[in-house]
């Protein structure tokens, strides 16, 4: 959405036409919300902006067929090293030599993903934040093999889509999640020990630290399965780091398929 809205030609690729229809509809709805604020007193200009943006956007279920005419590939599929690597390995064979590959992963090593291709120097991380149209931040990740030219191109692209890029080395969780995930887990441990209720912890962090959401609301928003996946991955890398210790309560909720907002129940219930 943000790439199309800033004048880039975008091909959105997913596994089925059904998913793509849903995605396109979601983008349309999101654009309507944006134009309501942006063009409050000029509804005609808002309509024109939506039409123009959607013209820049096409969809496909065949990544291999469309990759031969791209300058930048941003992967945002399931947080699984093997599945991501397989995709990059395939696309690497068909993408032009100049094409830059980037992953939107929040927790996996960019270097390992880059190693599944022959373009390690044209590979980096572009980690956007949810909801992307609202959040200004993009973490641009440079691996030891990423060329300066590639890094600069990724920074320039981030600015061109209206974001504020920050740079980080290829370290677990980059900047935000490296600080945020242990904080959320620490909140769960505080609750597990019975030191405070989850409601009070959420209120405390919102009113005391000025956070827009409390840690339990945030966990439900992110998805408890995603949070568990991240912490499990880091725990296997650094088993002795207490910040990365798994949470029995989080594991129990994931086992019970209570994954947060998307399933209607996590730490809280949603209608």
mmCIF file of C-alpha atoms in Angstrom:
data_model
loop_
_atom_site.group_PDB
_atom_site.id
_atom_site.type_symbol
_atom_site.label_atom_id
_atom_site.label_comp_id
_atom_site.label_asym_id
_atom_site.label_seq_id
_atom_site.Cartn_x
_atom_site.Cartn_y
_atom_site.Cartn_z
ATOM 1 C CA UNK A 1 0.000 0.000 0.000
ATOM 2 C CA UNK A 2 2.634 2.572 1.019
ATOM 3 C CA UNK A 3 4.829 1.700 -1.975
ATOM 4 C CA UNK A 4 1.902 2.030 -4.414
ATOM 5 C CA UNK A 5 0.714 5.263 -2.749
ATOM 6 C CA UNK A 6 4.173 6.794 -3.191
ATOM 7 C CA UNK A 7 4.203 6.142 -6.937
ATOM 8 C CA UNK A 8 5.981 2.778 -7.145
ATOM 9 C CA UNK A 9 4.729 0.022 -9.431
ATOM 10 C CA UNK A 10 3.903 -2.909 -7.167
ATOM 11 C CA UNK A 11 3.072 -6.551 -7.804
ATOM 12 C CA UNK A 12 1.576 -8.210 -4.754
ATOM 13 C CA UNK A 13 2.178 -11.975 -4.785
ATOM 14 C CA UNK A 14 0.374 -14.540 -2.642
ATOM 15 C CA UNK A 15 -0.683 -18.177 -2.692
ATOM 16 C CA UNK A 16 -4.221 -17.862 -4.053
ATOM 17 C CA UNK A 17 -6.558 -15.474 -5.882
ATOM 18 C CA UNK A 18 -8.842 -15.597 -2.855
ATOM 19 C CA UNK A 19 -6.127 -14.265 -0.526
ATOM 20 C CA UNK A 20 -5.165 -11.598 -3.085
ATOM 21 C CA UNK A 21 -8.784 -10.421 -3.403
ATOM 22 C CA UNK A 22 -8.990 -10.114 0.378
ATOM 23 C CA UNK A 23 -5.649 -8.242 0.466
ATOM 24 C CA UNK A 24 -6.709 -5.815 -2.276
ATOM 25 C CA UNK A 25 -9.988 -5.148 -0.483
ATOM 26 C CA UNK A 26 -8.037 -4.550 2.757
ATOM 27 C CA UNK A 27 -5.767 -2.068 0.972
ATOM 28 C CA UNK A 28 -8.797 -0.235 -0.489
ATOM 29 C CA UNK A 29 -10.390 0.039 2.964
ATOM 30 C CA UNK A 30 -7.096 1.253 4.446
ATOM 31 C CA UNK A 31 -6.698 3.866 1.686
ATOM 32 C CA UNK A 32 -10.215 5.145 2.382
ATOM 33 C CA UNK A 33 -9.267 5.656 6.031
ATOM 34 C CA UNK A 34 -6.073 7.456 5.018
ATOM 35 C CA UNK A 35 -7.905 9.776 2.569
ATOM 36 C CA UNK A 36 -10.563 10.668 5.137
ATOM 37 C CA UNK A 37 -7.829 12.271 7.231
ATOM 38 C CA UNK A 38 -5.508 13.416 4.455
ATOM 39 C CA UNK A 39 -8.136 14.903 2.152
ATOM 40 C CA UNK A 40 -10.833 15.807 4.704
ATOM 41 C CA UNK A 41 -11.910 18.962 2.839
ATOM 42 C CA UNK A 42 -11.111 17.702 -0.701
ATOM 43 C CA UNK A 43 -13.051 14.448 -1.278
ATOM 44 C CA UNK A 44 -12.428 14.557 -5.083
ATOM 45 C CA UNK A 45 -8.672 14.639 -4.524
ATOM 46 C CA UNK A 46 -9.092 11.706 -2.109
ATOM 47 C CA UNK A 47 -10.933 9.618 -4.694
ATOM 48 C CA UNK A 48 -8.264 10.437 -7.271
ATOM 49 C CA UNK A 49 -5.511 9.429 -4.812
ATOM 50 C CA UNK A 50 -7.173 6.025 -4.201
ATOM 51 C CA UNK A 51 -7.631 5.379 -7.943
ATOM 52 C CA UNK A 52 -4.034 6.382 -8.705
ATOM 53 C CA UNK A 53 -2.667 4.163 -5.925
ATOM 54 C CA UNK A 54 -4.697 1.127 -6.998
ATOM 55 C CA UNK A 55 -3.523 1.623 -10.611
ATOM 56 C CA UNK A 56 0.047 1.116 -9.366
ATOM 57 C CA UNK A 57 -0.932 -2.214 -7.829
ATOM 58 C CA UNK A 58 -1.376 -5.541 -9.624
ATOM 59 C CA UNK A 59 -1.538 -9.042 -8.151
ATOM 60 C CA UNK A 60 -0.168 -12.452 -9.068
ATOM 61 C CA UNK A 61 0.078 -15.982 -7.693
ATOM 62 C CA UNK A 62 3.267 -16.677 -9.660
ATOM 63 C CA UNK A 63 6.316 -15.026 -8.080
ATOM 64 C CA UNK A 64 8.697 -16.533 -10.645
ATOM 65 C CA UNK A 65 6.728 -15.061 -13.560
ATOM 66 C CA UNK A 66 6.791 -11.496 -12.204
ATOM 67 C CA UNK A 67 10.230 -11.310 -10.588
ATOM 68 C CA UNK A 68 12.089 -10.899 -13.908
ATOM 69 C CA UNK A 69 10.935 -7.261 -14.183
ATOM 70 C CA UNK A 70 11.512 -6.072 -10.601
ATOM 71 C CA UNK A 71 14.126 -3.846 -8.980
ATOM 72 C CA UNK A 72 13.269 -4.793 -5.412
ATOM 73 C CA UNK A 73 11.716 -7.904 -3.862
ATOM 74 C CA UNK A 74 10.351 -7.561 -0.317
ATOM 75 C CA UNK A 75 9.461 -10.899 1.254
ATOM 76 C CA UNK A 76 6.883 -10.876 4.054
ATOM 77 C CA UNK A 77 5.809 -14.520 4.335
ATOM 78 C CA UNK A 78 5.603 -16.831 7.385
ATOM 79 C CA UNK A 79 8.408 -16.466 9.992
ATOM 80 C CA UNK A 80 10.145 -19.706 9.055
ATOM 81 C CA UNK A 81 13.791 -19.817 8.008
ATOM 82 C CA UNK A 82 13.475 -22.845 5.692
ATOM 83 C CA UNK A 83 10.367 -21.612 3.869
ATOM 84 C CA UNK A 84 11.815 -18.129 3.392
ATOM 85 C CA UNK A 85 15.159 -19.536 2.189
ATOM 86 C CA UNK A 86 13.409 -21.807 -0.336
ATOM 87 C CA UNK A 87 11.504 -18.841 -1.771
ATOM 88 C CA UNK A 88 14.635 -16.707 -2.070
ATOM 89 C CA UNK A 89 16.581 -19.589 -3.608
ATOM 90 C CA UNK A 90 13.938 -19.964 -6.324
ATOM 91 C CA UNK A 91 13.549 -16.242 -7.017
ATOM 92 C CA UNK A 92 17.330 -15.815 -7.171
ATOM 93 C CA UNK A 93 17.412 -17.984 -10.292
ATOM 94 C CA UNK A 94 14.891 -15.842 -12.153
ATOM 95 C CA UNK A 95 15.474 -12.284 -10.889
ATOM 96 C CA UNK A 96 17.680 -9.895 -12.901
ATOM 97 C CA UNK A 97 21.217 -9.366 -11.676
ATOM 98 C CA UNK A 98 20.530 -5.820 -10.365
ATOM 99 C CA UNK A 99 17.456 -6.840 -8.312
ATOM 100 C CA UNK A 100 17.785 -6.288 -4.580
ATOM 101 C CA UNK A 101 16.240 -8.834 -2.213
ATOM 102 C CA UNK A 102 14.965 -7.799 1.208
ATOM 103 C CA UNK A 103 13.187 -9.606 4.019
ATOM 104 C CA UNK A 104 10.599 -8.072 6.358
ATOM 105 C CA UNK A 105 11.460 -10.652 9.040
ATOM 106 C CA UNK A 106 11.343 -9.386 12.595
ATOM 107 C CA UNK A 107 13.427 -12.114 14.222
ATOM 108 C CA UNK A 108 15.397 -14.249 11.756
ATOM 109 C CA UNK A 109 19.007 -13.775 10.643
ATOM 110 C CA UNK A 110 19.184 -11.860 7.359
ATOM 111 C CA UNK A 111 22.655 -13.330 6.716
ATOM 112 C CA UNK A 112 21.297 -16.886 6.687
ATOM 113 C CA UNK A 113 18.521 -15.898 4.285
ATOM 114 C CA UNK A 114 21.055 -14.117 2.051
ATOM 115 C CA UNK A 115 23.182 -17.272 1.991
ATOM 116 C CA UNK A 116 20.382 -19.132 0.209
ATOM 117 C CA UNK A 117 21.038 -16.878 -2.824
ATOM 118 C CA UNK A 118 23.974 -15.873 -5.026
ATOM 119 C CA UNK A 119 23.355 -12.163 -4.355
ATOM 120 C CA UNK A 120 24.589 -11.744 -0.765
ATOM 121 C CA UNK A 121 25.836 -8.236 -1.630
ATOM 122 C CA UNK A 122 22.361 -7.277 -2.934
ATOM 123 C CA UNK A 123 20.475 -8.567 0.103
ATOM 124 C CA UNK A 124 19.332 -6.758 3.245
ATOM 125 C CA UNK A 125 16.543 -6.410 5.755
ATOM 126 C CA UNK A 126 13.616 -3.978 5.513
ATOM 127 C CA UNK A 127 11.611 -4.377 8.689
ATOM 128 C CA UNK A 128 8.364 -2.390 8.614
ATOM 129 C CA UNK A 129 6.099 -1.966 11.645
ATOM 130 C CA UNK A 130 2.402 -2.699 12.062
ATOM 131 C CA UNK A 131 0.168 -1.010 10.930
ATOM 132 C CA UNK A 132 2.546 -0.004 8.124
ATOM 133 C CA UNK A 133 0.508 2.959 6.741
ATOM 134 C CA UNK A 134 0.591 4.596 10.202
ATOM 135 C CA UNK A 135 4.004 3.614 11.579
ATOM 136 C CA UNK A 136 6.874 5.802 10.387
ATOM 137 C CA UNK A 137 9.727 3.448 11.244
ATOM 138 C CA UNK A 138 11.675 1.057 9.021
ATOM 139 C CA UNK A 139 14.696 -0.845 10.310
ATOM 140 C CA UNK A 140 17.242 -1.253 7.497
ATOM 141 C CA UNK A 141 19.468 -4.239 8.193
ATOM 142 C CA UNK A 142 22.946 -4.537 6.772
ATOM 143 C CA UNK A 143 24.676 -7.915 6.852
ATOM 144 C CA UNK A 144 28.490 -8.196 6.654
ATOM 145 C CA UNK A 145 28.016 -8.957 2.924
ATOM 146 C CA UNK A 146 25.508 -6.204 2.043
ATOM 147 C CA UNK A 147 27.193 -3.692 -0.261
ATOM 148 C CA UNK A 148 27.138 0.011 0.603
ATOM 149 C CA UNK A 149 25.264 0.659 -2.664
ATOM 150 C CA UNK A 150 22.537 -1.850 -1.691
ATOM 151 C CA UNK A 151 22.299 -0.416 1.805
ATOM 152 C CA UNK A 152 21.923 3.121 0.432
ATOM 153 C CA UNK A 153 19.271 1.951 -2.044
ATOM 154 C CA UNK A 154 17.248 0.388 0.798
ATOM 155 C CA UNK A 155 17.538 3.584 2.864
ATOM 156 C CA UNK A 156 16.485 5.660 -0.176
ATOM 157 C CA UNK A 157 13.516 3.380 -0.841
ATOM 158 C CA UNK A 158 12.398 3.674 2.807
ATOM 159 C CA UNK A 159 12.495 7.468 2.517
ATOM 160 C CA UNK A 160 10.718 7.375 -0.853
ATOM 161 C CA UNK A 161 7.749 5.556 0.722
ATOM 162 C CA UNK A 162 7.592 8.242 3.413
ATOM 163 C CA UNK A 163 9.245 6.328 6.247
ATOM 164 C CA UNK A 164 12.051 7.174 8.680
ATOM 165 C CA UNK A 165 14.814 4.551 8.320
ATOM 166 C CA UNK A 166 17.137 3.510 11.133
ATOM 167 C CA UNK A 167 20.090 1.222 10.589
ATOM 168 C CA UNK A 168 21.057 -1.876 12.524
ATOM 169 C CA UNK A 169 23.463 -4.786 12.200
ATOM 170 C CA UNK A 170 22.114 -8.292 11.648
ATOM 171 C CA UNK A 171 21.558 -9.062 15.321
ATOM 172 C CA UNK A 172 18.574 -10.954 16.872
ATOM 173 C CA UNK A 173 15.479 -8.730 16.922
ATOM 174 C CA UNK A 174 17.364 -5.765 15.431
ATOM 175 C CA UNK A 175 16.573 -2.692 17.598
ATOM 176 C CA UNK A 176 12.875 -2.607 18.453
ATOM 177 C CA UNK A 177 12.090 -6.288 18.997
ATOM 178 C CA UNK A 178 15.361 -6.915 20.833
ATOM 179 C CA UNK A 179 14.096 -4.480 23.469
ATOM 180 C CA UNK A 180 10.349 -5.060 23.105
ATOM 181 C CA UNK A 181 10.053 -8.876 23.189
ATOM 182 C CA UNK A 182 12.015 -9.352 26.469
ATOM 183 C CA UNK A 183 9.944 -6.479 27.952
ATOM 184 C CA UNK A 184 6.667 -8.236 27.012
ATOM 185 C CA UNK A 185 7.938 -11.555 28.380
ATOM 186 C CA UNK A 186 9.040 -9.833 31.591
ATOM 187 C CA UNK A 187 5.468 -8.514 31.960
ATOM 188 C CA UNK A 188 4.135 -12.075 31.582
ATOM 189 C CA UNK A 189 6.573 -13.286 34.276
ATOM 190 C CA UNK A 190 5.445 -10.481 36.594
ATOM 191 C CA UNK A 191 1.851 -11.673 36.099
ATOM 192 C CA UNK A 192 2.839 -15.371 36.435
ATOM 193 C CA UNK A 193 4.424 -14.637 39.817
ATOM 194 C CA UNK A 194 1.163 -13.029 40.925
ATOM 195 C CA UNK A 195 2.827 -9.670 41.552
ATOM 196 C CA UNK A 196 0.170 -7.713 39.607
ATOM 197 C CA UNK A 197 -2.870 -8.345 37.401
ATOM 198 C CA UNK A 198 -2.451 -8.124 33.629
ATOM 199 C CA UNK A 199 -5.007 -5.289 33.538
ATOM 200 C CA UNK A 200 -3.009 -3.261 36.064
ATOM 201 C CA UNK A 201 0.275 -3.958 34.283
ATOM 202 C CA UNK A 202 -1.271 -2.693 31.013
ATOM 203 C CA UNK A 203 -2.678 0.451 32.651
ATOM 204 C CA UNK A 204 0.647 1.087 34.426
ATOM 205 C CA UNK A 205 2.700 0.956 31.222
ATOM 206 C CA UNK A 206 0.230 3.101 29.291
ATOM 207 C CA UNK A 207 -0.103 5.802 31.937
ATOM 208 C CA UNK A 208 3.342 5.498 33.511
ATOM 209 C CA UNK A 209 5.531 4.991 30.449
ATOM 210 C CA UNK A 210 3.269 6.604 27.836
ATOM 211 C CA UNK A 211 3.039 3.444 25.705
ATOM 212 C CA UNK A 212 -0.003 3.329 23.368
ATOM 213 C CA UNK A 213 -0.711 -0.296 24.405
ATOM 214 C CA UNK A 214 0.115 -2.315 27.500
ATOM 215 C CA UNK A 215 2.334 -5.425 27.092
ATOM 216 C CA UNK A 216 -0.597 -7.894 27.221
ATOM 217 C CA UNK A 217 -2.633 -5.889 24.700
ATOM 218 C CA UNK A 218 0.462 -5.746 22.508
ATOM 219 C CA UNK A 219 1.099 -9.495 22.780
ATOM 220 C CA UNK A 220 -2.516 -10.167 21.725
ATOM 221 C CA UNK A 221 -2.146 -7.708 18.849
ATOM 222 C CA UNK A 222 1.139 -9.198 17.602
ATOM 223 C CA UNK A 223 -0.106 -12.792 18.026
ATOM 224 C CA UNK A 224 0.990 -15.082 20.843
ATOM 225 C CA UNK A 225 2.222 -17.683 18.343
ATOM 226 C CA UNK A 226 4.495 -15.103 16.666
ATOM 227 C CA UNK A 227 5.853 -13.949 20.044
ATOM 228 C CA UNK A 228 6.471 -17.558 21.124
ATOM 229 C CA UNK A 229 8.200 -18.336 17.819
ATOM 230 C CA UNK A 230 10.552 -15.366 18.282
ATOM 231 C CA UNK A 231 11.436 -16.146 21.898
ATOM 232 C CA UNK A 232 11.902 -19.882 21.154
ATOM 233 C CA UNK A 233 14.298 -19.016 18.318
ATOM 234 C CA UNK A 234 16.360 -16.682 20.487
ATOM 235 C CA UNK A 235 16.336 -19.161 23.380
ATOM 236 C CA UNK A 236 17.847 -21.826 21.126
ATOM 237 C CA UNK A 237 20.584 -19.359 20.089
ATOM 238 C CA UNK A 238 21.333 -18.218 23.655
ATOM 239 C CA UNK A 239 19.940 -20.846 26.086
ATOM 240 C CA UNK A 240 21.588 -19.221 29.112
ATOM 241 C CA UNK A 241 20.208 -15.734 28.527
ATOM 242 C CA UNK A 242 17.425 -15.216 31.150
ATOM 243 C CA UNK A 243 15.814 -12.554 28.943
ATOM 244 C CA UNK A 244 15.067 -15.275 26.366
ATOM 245 C CA UNK A 245 13.650 -17.864 28.806
ATOM 246 C CA UNK A 246 10.343 -19.352 27.546
ATOM 247 C CA UNK A 247 7.122 -18.574 29.441
ATOM 248 C CA UNK A 248 4.955 -21.523 30.609
ATOM 249 C CA UNK A 249 1.807 -19.362 30.435
ATOM 250 C CA UNK A 250 2.531 -18.160 26.898
ATOM 251 C CA UNK A 251 3.233 -21.758 25.797
ATOM 252 C CA UNK A 252 -0.040 -22.936 27.383
ATOM 253 C CA UNK A 253 -2.141 -20.285 25.604
ATOM 254 C CA UNK A 254 -0.518 -21.093 22.240
ATOM 255 C CA UNK A 255 -1.172 -24.805 22.825
ATOM 256 C CA UNK A 256 -4.841 -23.969 23.481
ATOM 257 C CA UNK A 257 -4.894 -22.020 20.174
ATOM 258 C CA UNK A 258 -5.580 -18.790 22.075
ATOM 259 C CA UNK A 259 -3.351 -16.673 19.880
ATOM 260 C CA UNK A 260 -4.706 -13.204 20.594
ATOM 261 C CA UNK A 261 -6.884 -10.854 18.559
ATOM 262 C CA UNK A 262 -6.806 -12.986 15.401
ATOM 263 C CA UNK A 263 -8.450 -15.961 17.158
ATOM 264 C CA UNK A 264 -10.753 -13.910 19.408
ATOM 265 C CA UNK A 265 -8.900 -14.807 22.598
ATOM 266 C CA UNK A 266 -5.381 -14.504 24.017
ATOM 267 C CA UNK A 267 -4.623 -12.871 27.333
ATOM 268 C CA UNK A 268 -7.946 -11.079 26.788
ATOM 269 C CA UNK A 269 -11.185 -12.016 24.996
ATOM 270 C CA UNK A 270 -12.282 -10.168 21.845
ATOM 271 C CA UNK A 271 -15.680 -10.023 20.188
#
